[in-house]
């Protein structure tokens, strides 16, 4: 194994999770790693480590596209130059006298081609979110996927719009969130920007298999003039960034390239039926910097590796979070001089469809995407908000516990400020200092309103509570403030009930005199004093 491809800590964890998982009852296990996390390095090291355990059996790597096959074979040889790696696809049939076979699923779907491959003791499925397809199921069944042979699947997103993946993968043993990769600087941070095209009406585009129909979506983009708007937005927001534009059809990929060129940006389209040599030549020009922007009809979602890419245009609006991750992930690899990646999301003026966006790149709750903010910024803000909520809940529990144990009758305003009624013309309040867990005392009287005592010191809750209760007992007869006072258990007086009727206060059945007194005091303080007390804090 070369030092260059020695596994990173999280890659080693993923390998261990697979090996440990195979020791249990399940053999078809999956690993979900963000684009750019190096899944090829992971399974290359996994194979390197496991070959000694296979005895005379070999490892089989299954991929569904030619580019992925060649990448996998090259990485396997780089990790362990002594490995004998053979490729099985179309006219190539290199399965004799090799340690690892890298094969296309299309070739293995032919019975005679897969039956010629013997002694497989470990199977790797690249981009395993495709594995619910019938061809994959047949191939995996043939090589022992349902008879205990260890199977490992790797993908950036375990999402398939037509379902079925649970029938293949028994357990996901390792996942890594993209935010962890960004925080550890294995991936670039990503910044979002919406490109709203007022004339783009996505409401007319139907949904099929959980996502917008490509043909109708392409027509909507063409009819709305969205492709010119995309070129204008690119020139405005990413004039110096190399980028990739994802479109729903070949026609829109070609037209997007024309619109970009008309705006003075060098661009070239690639698509699935393009000849192999032409596509390689176009990708080479992009890699060399002779082309600034590639436009494509969904052929660069997997296996495309150009780390210098720093702008991704989602001109193929999608309801699928998995597809969005595949597209956006093409721009997240770090490169010299690259600080972040810009995501330009093409949106209609209004839509009944819930479209995937930048926040779908992570499994964490980060709120709504905001123009100009990076994913990491959104995550940090969400984490800070959650910390504040947790702290507030802890303070709330602490307050309720302390005040609930007190012998003094404490009440709360609707906005949460604790107070003691001394007389009908005098109240004491505990007000929390903003941003702290310290409290101050405030007193209100009918004569001079709100004022602070001479000892206006911020104190911890328990200390502030004890000090204020001492003041309450000093200023009012104990019978007025004691929560266990006998009068509180008596029946409400006619005067109390009449006042409640005039104030519109509903008195629950079975209320005591103390309960009704609390209702009246809380209503008075909430409607009259709440706005006076809080600004004085």
Coordinates of C-alpha atoms in Angstrom, one line a residue:
X1 CA 0.0 0.0 0.0
X2 CA 1.4 3.4 -0.9
X3 CA 1.4 6.2 1.7
X4 CA -0.6 8.4 -0.7
X5 CA -3.6 6.1 -0.4
X6 CA -3.2 5.1 3.2
X7 CA -6.7 5.4 4.7
X8 CA -7.7 8.5 6.5
X9 CA -9.1 8.0 10.0
X10 CA -12.8 8.0 8.9
X11 CA -11.9 5.7 6.0
X12 CA -10.3 3.2 8.4
X13 CA -13.4 3.5 10.6
X14 CA -15.6 2.6 7.6
X15 CA -13.4 -0.5 6.8
X16 CA -13.6 -1.6 10.4
X17 CA -17.4 -1.2 10.5
X18 CA -17.7 -3.5 7.4
X19 CA -15.4 -6.2 8.8
X20 CA -17.1 -6.1 12.2
X21 CA -20.5 -6.2 10.5
X22 CA -19.7 -9.2 8.5
X23 CA -18.9 -11.0 11.7
X24 CA -22.6 -10.7 12.6
X25 CA -25.7 -12.1 10.9
X26 CA -25.7 -9.8 7.9
X27 CA -23.5 -10.0 4.8
X28 CA -24.9 -7.2 2.5
X29 CA -23.7 -4.1 4.2
X30 CA -23.5 -0.5 2.9
X31 CA -21.3 2.6 3.6
X32 CA -22.5 6.1 2.8
X33 CA -19.8 8.7 2.2
X34 CA -20.1 12.2 0.7
X35 CA -18.8 12.8 -2.7
X36 CA -15.1 13.5 -2.3
X37 CA -14.7 11.3 0.7
X38 CA -12.7 8.8 -1.3
X39 CA -14.9 5.7 -1.4
X40 CA -12.6 4.2 -4.0
X41 CA -9.7 4.5 -1.6
X42 CA -11.9 2.8 1.1
X43 CA -12.8 -0.2 -0.9
X44 CA -9.3 -0.5 -2.4
X45 CA -7.8 -0.7 1.1
X46 CA -10.6 -3.0 2.2
X47 CA -9.8 -5.4 -0.6
X48 CA -6.0 -5.1 0.1
X49 CA -6.7 -6.0 3.8
X50 CA -9.1 -8.8 3.1
X51 CA -7.3 -10.7 0.3
X52 CA -5.4 -12.9 2.8
X53 CA -8.7 -14.0 4.3
X54 CA -10.1 -15.0 1.0
X55 CA -7.7 -17.9 0.4
X56 CA -7.9 -18.8 -3.2
X57 CA -11.0 -16.7 -3.8
X58 CA -10.9 -13.3 -5.5
X59 CA -12.6 -9.9 -5.0
X60 CA -15.1 -8.6 -7.5
X61 CA -15.8 -4.8 -8.0
X62 CA -19.1 -4.0 -9.8
X63 CA -19.7 -0.6 -11.4
X64 CA -22.2 0.6 -13.9
X65 CA -20.2 3.1 -16.0
X66 CA -17.0 2.8 -17.9
X67 CA -15.3 5.8 -16.2
X68 CA -16.0 4.2 -12.8
X69 CA -14.4 0.9 -13.9
X70 CA -11.2 2.5 -15.1
X71 CA -11.0 4.7 -11.9
X72 CA -11.5 1.7 -9.7
X73 CA -8.9 -0.4 -11.5
X74 CA -6.3 2.4 -11.4
X75 CA -6.9 3.1 -7.7
X76 CA -6.6 -0.6 -6.8
X77 CA -3.2 -0.8 -8.5
X78 CA -2.1 2.5 -6.8
X79 CA -3.0 1.2 -3.3
X80 CA -1.3 -2.1 -3.9
X81 CA 1.0 -2.3 -7.0
X82 CA 1.4 -6.0 -6.4
X83 CA -2.3 -6.7 -7.0
X84 CA -3.2 -8.4 -10.3
X85 CA -6.3 -6.4 -11.5
X86 CA -8.4 -7.5 -14.4
X87 CA -11.2 -5.7 -16.2
X88 CA -14.3 -7.3 -17.5
X89 CA -16.4 -5.2 -19.9
X90 CA -17.5 -5.5 -23.5
X91 CA -14.6 -6.9 -25.4
X92 CA -12.3 -7.2 -22.4
X93 CA -12.4 -10.4 -20.4
X94 CA -9.5 -10.3 -17.9
X95 CA -10.7 -12.7 -15.2
X96 CA -8.0 -15.4 -15.4
X97 CA -5.1 -15.4 -12.9
X98 CA -6.1 -12.1 -11.2
X99 CA -6.7 -11.1 -7.6
X100 CA -9.4 -8.5 -8.3
X101 CA -11.9 -8.3 -11.1
X102 CA -13.4 -4.9 -12.0
X103 CA -16.5 -5.5 -14.1
X104 CA -19.5 -3.5 -15.5
X105 CA -22.9 -4.6 -14.4
X106 CA -24.1 -4.5 -18.0
X107 CA -21.5 -7.2 -18.9
X108 CA -22.3 -9.3 -15.8
X109 CA -26.0 -9.2 -16.7
X110 CA -25.1 -11.6 -19.6
X111 CA -25.3 -15.1 -18.0
X112 CA -22.4 -16.6 -19.9
X113 CA -20.1 -13.7 -18.9
X114 CA -20.8 -13.9 -15.2
X115 CA -20.8 -17.7 -15.2
X116 CA -17.2 -17.6 -16.5
X117 CA -16.0 -15.8 -13.4
X118 CA -15.4 -18.3 -10.5
X119 CA -14.1 -18.2 -6.9
X120 CA -15.5 -14.8 -5.9
X121 CA -15.3 -14.4 -2.1
X122 CA -15.9 -10.7 -1.7
X123 CA -18.1 -8.3 -3.8
X124 CA -17.9 -4.5 -3.9
X125 CA -20.7 -2.5 -5.4
X126 CA -19.8 1.0 -6.4
X127 CA -22.6 3.6 -6.5
X128 CA -24.7 1.0 -4.7
X129 CA -27.9 3.2 -4.8
X130 CA -28.4 1.5 -8.2
X131 CA -28.5 -2.0 -6.7
X132 CA -32.2 -2.4 -6.5
X133 CA -32.4 -2.6 -10.3
X134 CA -33.2 -6.1 -11.6
X135 CA -29.8 -6.6 -13.3
X136 CA -27.9 -5.9 -10.1
X137 CA -30.2 -8.2 -8.1
X138 CA -29.5 -11.0 -10.5
X139 CA -25.8 -10.4 -10.5
X140 CA -25.5 -10.2 -6.7
X141 CA -27.7 -13.4 -6.3
X142 CA -25.4 -15.2 -8.7
X143 CA -22.2 -14.3 -6.7
X144 CA -23.7 -15.4 -3.4
X145 CA -25.2 -12.2 -2.1
X146 CA -28.1 -14.2 -0.5
X147 CA -25.8 -17.1 0.5
X148 CA -23.5 -15.3 2.9
X149 CA -20.7 -14.0 0.6
X150 CA -19.6 -10.6 2.0
X151 CA -21.0 -7.7 0.0
X152 CA -20.1 -4.1 0.5
X153 CA -21.9 -1.2 -1.1
X154 CA -20.6 2.3 -1.4
X155 CA -22.6 5.5 -2.3
X156 CA -22.9 9.2 -1.6
X157 CA -26.6 8.9 -1.1
X158 CA -28.7 5.8 -0.3
X159 CA -31.7 7.2 -2.2
X160 CA -33.5 5.6 -5.1
X161 CA -36.8 7.2 -6.3
X162 CA -38.5 3.9 -7.1
X163 CA -37.4 2.3 -3.8
X164 CA -36.3 -1.3 -3.3
X165 CA -32.9 -0.7 -1.7
X166 CA -34.0 -2.2 1.6
X167 CA -34.3 -5.5 -0.2
X168 CA -30.7 -5.4 -1.1
X169 CA -28.8 -3.8 1.8
X170 CA -29.4 -5.2 5.2
X171 CA -27.7 -2.5 7.1
X172 CA -25.8 0.8 6.6
X173 CA -22.8 0.3 8.9
X174 CA -21.1 3.6 8.4
X175 CA -22.1 7.1 7.4
X176 CA -20.3 10.4 7.4
X177 CA -22.0 13.7 7.1
X178 CA -20.8 16.3 4.6
X179 CA -20.5 18.9 7.4
X180 CA -17.9 16.7 9.2
X181 CA -15.9 16.6 6.0
X182 CA -16.2 20.4 5.6
X183 CA -15.2 21.0 9.2
X184 CA -12.2 18.7 8.9
X185 CA -11.2 20.5 5.6
X186 CA -11.5 17.3 3.5
X187 CA -14.1 19.1 1.5
X188 CA -14.7 22.8 0.6
X189 CA -17.5 24.8 2.2
X190 CA -20.4 25.5 -0.1
X191 CA -22.4 28.8 -0.5
X192 CA -25.8 28.9 -2.1
X193 CA -27.4 31.5 -4.4
X194 CA -30.9 31.3 -6.0
X195 CA -31.3 32.3 -9.6
X196 CA -35.0 33.1 -9.8
X197 CA -36.5 33.1 -13.3
X198 CA -39.9 34.8 -13.2
X199 CA -41.1 33.3 -16.4
X200 CA -40.2 29.7 -15.4
X201 CA -43.4 27.9 -14.5
X202 CA -42.5 24.6 -12.9
X203 CA -46.1 24.0 -11.8
X204 CA -46.9 22.7 -15.2
X205 CA -44.2 20.1 -15.0
X206 CA -45.5 16.7 -14.0
X207 CA -43.9 14.3 -11.5
X208 CA -42.9 10.7 -12.4
X209 CA -41.3 8.3 -10.0
X210 CA -41.0 11.0 -7.4
X211 CA -39.2 13.6 -9.6
X212 CA -39.9 16.2 -12.3
X213 CA -40.2 14.7 -15.8
X214 CA -37.0 15.6 -17.7
X215 CA -38.5 16.3 -21.1
X216 CA -41.2 18.7 -19.7
X217 CA -38.6 20.3 -17.4
X218 CA -36.3 20.9 -20.4
X219 CA -39.2 22.4 -22.4
X220 CA -40.1 24.7 -19.5
X221 CA -36.5 25.9 -19.3
X222 CA -36.4 26.6 -23.1
X223 CA -39.7 28.4 -23.2
X224 CA -39.0 30.6 -20.2
X225 CA -35.6 31.9 -21.4
X226 CA -34.1 30.4 -18.3
X227 CA -30.9 29.4 -20.1
X228 CA -30.1 33.1 -21.0
X229 CA -30.8 34.0 -17.3
X230 CA -28.4 31.2 -16.2
X231 CA -25.7 32.6 -18.4
X232 CA -26.3 36.1 -17.1
X233 CA -26.2 34.9 -13.5
X234 CA -23.0 33.0 -14.1
X235 CA -21.4 36.1 -15.5
X236 CA -22.6 38.1 -12.5
X237 CA -21.8 35.7 -9.6
X238 CA -19.1 33.4 -10.9
X239 CA -17.2 35.1 -13.7
X240 CA -13.8 33.6 -12.7
X241 CA -15.0 30.2 -11.4
X242 CA -14.7 27.0 -13.4
X243 CA -18.0 25.3 -13.2
X244 CA -20.5 22.6 -14.2
X245 CA -24.1 23.1 -15.3
X246 CA -26.5 20.3 -14.9
X247 CA -29.5 20.3 -17.2
X248 CA -32.4 17.9 -17.8
X249 CA -32.0 17.2 -21.5
X250 CA -29.3 17.1 -24.2
X251 CA -30.9 20.0 -26.0
X252 CA -30.8 22.2 -22.9
X253 CA -27.2 21.2 -22.2
X254 CA -26.3 22.3 -25.7
X255 CA -28.3 25.5 -25.5
X256 CA -26.9 26.4 -22.1
X257 CA -23.4 26.2 -23.6
X258 CA -24.4 28.5 -26.4
X259 CA -25.9 31.0 -24.0
X260 CA -22.8 31.0 -21.9
X261 CA -20.6 31.5 -25.0
X262 CA -22.8 34.4 -26.1
X263 CA -22.2 35.9 -22.6
X264 CA -18.4 35.7 -23.2
X265 CA -17.8 32.5 -21.1
X266 CA -16.1 29.6 -22.8
X267 CA -18.4 26.6 -22.4
X268 CA -18.8 23.1 -23.9
X269 CA -21.6 20.5 -23.6
X270 CA -21.2 16.8 -22.9
X271 CA -23.9 14.1 -23.0
X272 CA -24.4 10.4 -22.9
X273 CA -24.5 9.6 -26.6
X274 CA -21.5 11.7 -27.3
X275 CA -18.6 9.7 -28.8
X276 CA -16.1 8.5 -26.2
X277 CA -13.2 10.3 -27.9
X278 CA -15.1 13.6 -28.1
X279 CA -16.2 13.5 -24.5
X280 CA -12.7 12.7 -23.3
X281 CA -11.3 15.6 -25.4
X282 CA -13.9 18.0 -24.0
X283 CA -13.2 16.9 -20.4
X284 CA -9.4 17.3 -21.1
X285 CA -10.0 20.9 -22.3
X286 CA -11.9 21.6 -19.1
X287 CA -9.2 20.1 -17.0
X288 CA -6.6 22.2 -18.8
X289 CA -8.6 25.4 -18.3
X290 CA -9.3 25.9 -22.0
X291 CA -13.0 25.6 -21.3
X292 CA -14.4 27.4 -18.2
X293 CA -17.8 25.7 -17.9
X294 CA -19.1 22.3 -18.8
X295 CA -22.8 21.8 -19.4
X296 CA -24.1 18.3 -19.3
X297 CA -27.3 16.2 -19.4
X298 CA -26.8 14.3 -16.2
X299 CA -23.6 12.4 -17.2
X300 CA -21.3 14.0 -14.7
X301 CA -23.2 13.1 -11.5
X302 CA -20.9 10.1 -10.9
X303 CA -17.3 9.3 -11.6
X304 CA -16.4 12.9 -12.7
X305 CA -13.4 14.2 -10.7
X306 CA -12.3 17.8 -11.4
X307 CA -11.3 19.3 -8.0
X308 CA -10.8 22.8 -9.5
X309 CA -14.5 23.0 -10.1
X310 CA -15.8 25.8 -7.8
X311 CA -19.3 26.5 -9.2
X312 CA -22.2 24.1 -9.7
X313 CA -25.4 25.3 -11.5
X314 CA -28.5 23.2 -10.8
X315 CA -30.4 24.0 -13.9
X316 CA -32.1 20.7 -13.4
X317 CA -34.4 21.5 -10.5
X318 CA -35.2 18.3 -8.6
X319 CA -37.4 17.0 -5.8
X320 CA -34.8 14.2 -5.1
X321 CA -32.4 15.0 -2.4
X322 CA -30.2 12.2 -3.6
X323 CA -29.9 13.5 -7.1
X324 CA -29.2 17.0 -5.7
X325 CA -26.3 15.6 -3.6
X326 CA -24.9 13.8 -6.6
X327 CA -24.9 17.1 -8.7
X328 CA -23.7 19.5 -6.0
X329 CA -21.0 17.0 -4.8
X330 CA -19.1 17.4 -8.1
X331 CA -17.8 20.7 -6.9
X332 CA -16.8 20.1 -3.3
X333 CA -13.4 18.6 -3.6
X334 CA -10.6 20.9 -2.3
X335 CA -8.0 22.3 -4.7
X336 CA -5.1 24.8 -4.4
X337 CA -6.5 28.4 -4.2
X338 CA -10.1 27.2 -3.8
X339 CA -11.9 28.6 -0.8
X340 CA -15.4 27.5 -1.4
X341 CA -17.9 26.3 -3.9
X342 CA -20.8 28.4 -5.2
X343 CA -24.2 26.6 -5.9
X344 CA -26.5 28.4 -8.2
X345 CA -30.0 27.0 -7.9
X346 CA -32.4 27.8 -10.7
X347 CA -35.8 28.4 -9.3
X348 CA -39.2 29.4 -10.8
X349 CA -41.1 32.4 -9.6
X350 CA -43.4 30.1 -7.7
X351 CA -43.8 26.4 -7.6
X352 CA -46.1 23.8 -5.9
X353 CA -43.1 21.4 -6.0
X354 CA -40.8 21.1 -2.9
X355 CA -37.4 21.2 -4.5
X356 CA -34.1 20.0 -3.0
X357 CA -31.6 22.7 -2.0
X358 CA -28.3 23.1 -0.4
X359 CA -29.5 22.1 3.0
X360 CA -30.2 18.6 1.7
X361 CA -26.5 18.0 1.4
X362 CA -26.4 17.3 5.2
X363 CA -28.5 15.0 7.3
X364 CA -28.5 17.6 10.1
X365 CA -31.2 20.2 10.8
X366 CA -29.8 23.5 9.5
X367 CA -32.9 25.4 8.7
X368 CA -33.6 27.1 5.4
X369 CA -30.9 28.0 2.8
X370 CA -30.1 31.7 2.7
X371 CA -28.4 33.5 -0.2
X372 CA -24.7 34.2 0.6
X373 CA -24.5 31.9 3.6
X374 CA -22.4 28.8 3.5
X375 CA -23.6 25.4 4.7
X376 CA -21.2 25.6 7.6
X377 CA -22.5 29.0 8.6
X378 CA -26.1 27.7 8.5
X379 CA -25.0 24.7 10.6
X380 CA -23.2 26.9 13.2
X381 CA -26.2 29.2 13.5
X382 CA -28.6 26.2 13.9
X383 CA -26.3 24.7 16.5
X384 CA -26.1 28.0 18.4
X385 CA -29.9 28.3 18.3
X386 CA -30.3 24.7 19.6
X387 CA -27.8 25.5 22.4
X388 CA -29.9 28.5 23.3
X389 CA -33.1 26.4 23.3
X390 CA -31.4 23.8 25.5
X391 CA -30.1 26.4 27.9
X392 CA -33.5 28.0 28.1
X393 CA -35.1 24.6 28.8
X394 CA -32.5 23.9 31.5
X395 CA -33.1 27.4 33.1
X396 CA -36.8 26.8 32.9
X397 CA -36.5 23.5 34.7
X398 CA -34.2 25.0 37.3
X399 CA -36.6 27.9 37.9
X400 CA -39.6 25.7 38.2
X401 CA -37.8 23.5 40.7
X402 CA -36.5 26.3 42.8
X403 CA -39.7 28.3 42.8
X404 CA -41.8 25.2 43.3
X405 CA -40.0 24.4 46.6
X406 CA -40.4 27.9 48.0
X407 CA -42.7 28.7 50.9
X408 CA -43.5 32.0 49.2
X409 CA -46.3 32.1 46.5
X410 CA -44.5 32.9 43.2
X411 CA -46.4 33.7 40.0
X412 CA -45.3 34.3 36.4
X413 CA -46.3 36.8 33.8
X414 CA -47.2 35.5 30.3
X415 CA -43.7 36.3 29.1
X416 CA -42.1 34.2 31.9
X417 CA -41.1 36.8 34.5
X418 CA -41.5 35.6 38.1
X419 CA -43.2 37.9 40.6
X420 CA -44.7 38.1 44.2
X421 CA -47.8 40.0 45.0
X422 CA -47.3 41.9 48.2
X423 CA -50.4 44.0 48.1
X424 CA -52.8 45.1 45.4
X425 CA -50.6 48.1 45.0
X426 CA -47.1 46.5 45.3
X427 CA -45.3 43.7 43.4
X428 CA -41.8 42.4 43.4
X429 CA -40.2 40.9 40.3
X430 CA -37.2 38.8 39.4
X431 CA -35.8 39.8 36.0
X432 CA -33.1 37.8 34.2
X433 CA -30.2 39.8 32.8
X434 CA -30.2 39.3 29.0
X435 CA -27.8 36.7 27.8
X436 CA -26.8 35.6 31.3
X437 CA -28.1 33.3 34.0
X438 CA -28.1 36.1 36.6
X439 CA -31.2 37.8 38.0
X440 CA -32.1 41.3 39.4
X441 CA -34.9 42.5 41.5
X442 CA -37.5 45.2 40.4
X443 CA -40.4 46.6 42.5
X444 CA -43.6 48.1 41.2
X445 CA -45.9 50.3 43.2
X446 CA -49.1 52.1 42.1
X447 CA -47.5 55.3 43.3
X448 CA -44.2 55.4 41.5
X449 CA -44.2 52.5 39.0
X450 CA -41.1 50.4 38.4
X451 CA -37.8 51.0 40.1
X452 CA -34.7 49.2 41.2
X453 CA -33.5 48.8 44.8
X454 CA -30.3 50.4 46.0
X455 CA -28.8 46.9 46.1
X456 CA -29.2 46.5 42.3
X457 CA -26.9 43.5 41.9
X458 CA -27.2 40.7 39.4
X459 CA -27.2 37.4 41.3
X460 CA -27.4 33.7 40.6
X461 CA -31.0 32.4 40.7
X462 CA -30.9 30.7 44.1
X463 CA -29.2 33.7 45.7
X464 CA -31.5 36.2 44.0
X465 CA -34.6 34.2 45.0
X466 CA -33.6 34.0 48.7
X467 CA -32.8 37.7 48.8
X468 CA -36.0 38.8 47.2
X469 CA -38.1 36.5 49.4
X470 CA -36.4 38.1 52.5
X471 CA -37.5 41.5 51.1
X472 CA -41.1 40.2 50.5
X473 CA -41.4 39.0 54.1
X474 CA -40.1 42.4 55.3
X475 CA -42.5 44.4 53.2
X476 CA -45.7 42.4 53.5
X477 CA -47.4 40.3 56.2
X478 CA -46.4 36.7 55.9
X479 CA -50.1 35.7 55.5
X480 CA -50.2 37.5 52.2
X481 CA -47.2 35.9 50.6
X482 CA -47.2 32.4 52.2
X483 CA -48.3 29.7 49.7
X484 CA -49.6 27.6 52.6
X485 CA -51.7 30.4 54.1
X486 CA -55.0 29.1 55.3
X487 CA -57.1 31.7 53.4
X488 CA -55.8 30.3 50.1
X489 CA -57.7 27.0 50.6
X490 CA -61.1 28.7 51.3
X491 CA -63.9 29.2 48.8
X492 CA -63.6 32.2 46.5
X493 CA -65.4 35.3 47.7
X494 CA -68.2 36.9 45.9
X495 CA -66.0 40.0 45.4
X496 CA -63.3 37.8 43.7
X497 CA -65.7 36.1 41.4
X498 CA -67.4 39.4 40.5
X499 CA -64.0 40.9 39.6
X500 CA -63.2 38.0 37.4
X501 CA -66.5 38.4 35.5
X502 CA -65.7 42.0 34.9
X503 CA -62.2 41.3 33.7
X504 CA -63.3 38.4 31.5
X505 CA -61.2 35.8 33.5
X506 CA -62.5 32.3 33.3
X507 CA -62.4 30.6 36.7
X508 CA -62.0 26.8 36.5
X509 CA -64.4 24.7 38.4
X510 CA -63.2 23.8 41.9
X511 CA -60.8 26.8 42.2
X512 CA -59.9 28.0 45.7
X513 CA -59.6 31.6 46.9
X514 CA -55.9 31.4 46.4
X515 CA -56.3 30.1 42.8
X516 CA -58.6 33.0 42.0
X517 CA -56.3 35.5 43.6
X518 CA -53.5 34.1 41.4
X519 CA -55.6 34.4 38.2
X520 CA -56.4 38.1 39.0
X521 CA -52.8 39.0 39.9
X522 CA -51.4 37.3 36.8
X523 CA -53.9 39.0 34.5
X524 CA -53.2 42.4 36.0
X525 CA -49.4 42.0 35.8
X526 CA -49.5 40.5 32.3
X527 CA -51.7 43.2 30.8
X528 CA -50.3 46.2 32.6
X529 CA -46.8 45.6 34.0
X530 CA -45.2 43.1 31.6
X531 CA -44.2 45.8 29.1
X532 CA -42.9 48.0 32.0
X533 CA -40.8 45.4 33.7
X534 CA -38.9 43.9 30.8
X535 CA -37.3 47.2 29.4
X536 CA -36.2 48.1 32.9
X537 CA -34.0 44.9 33.0

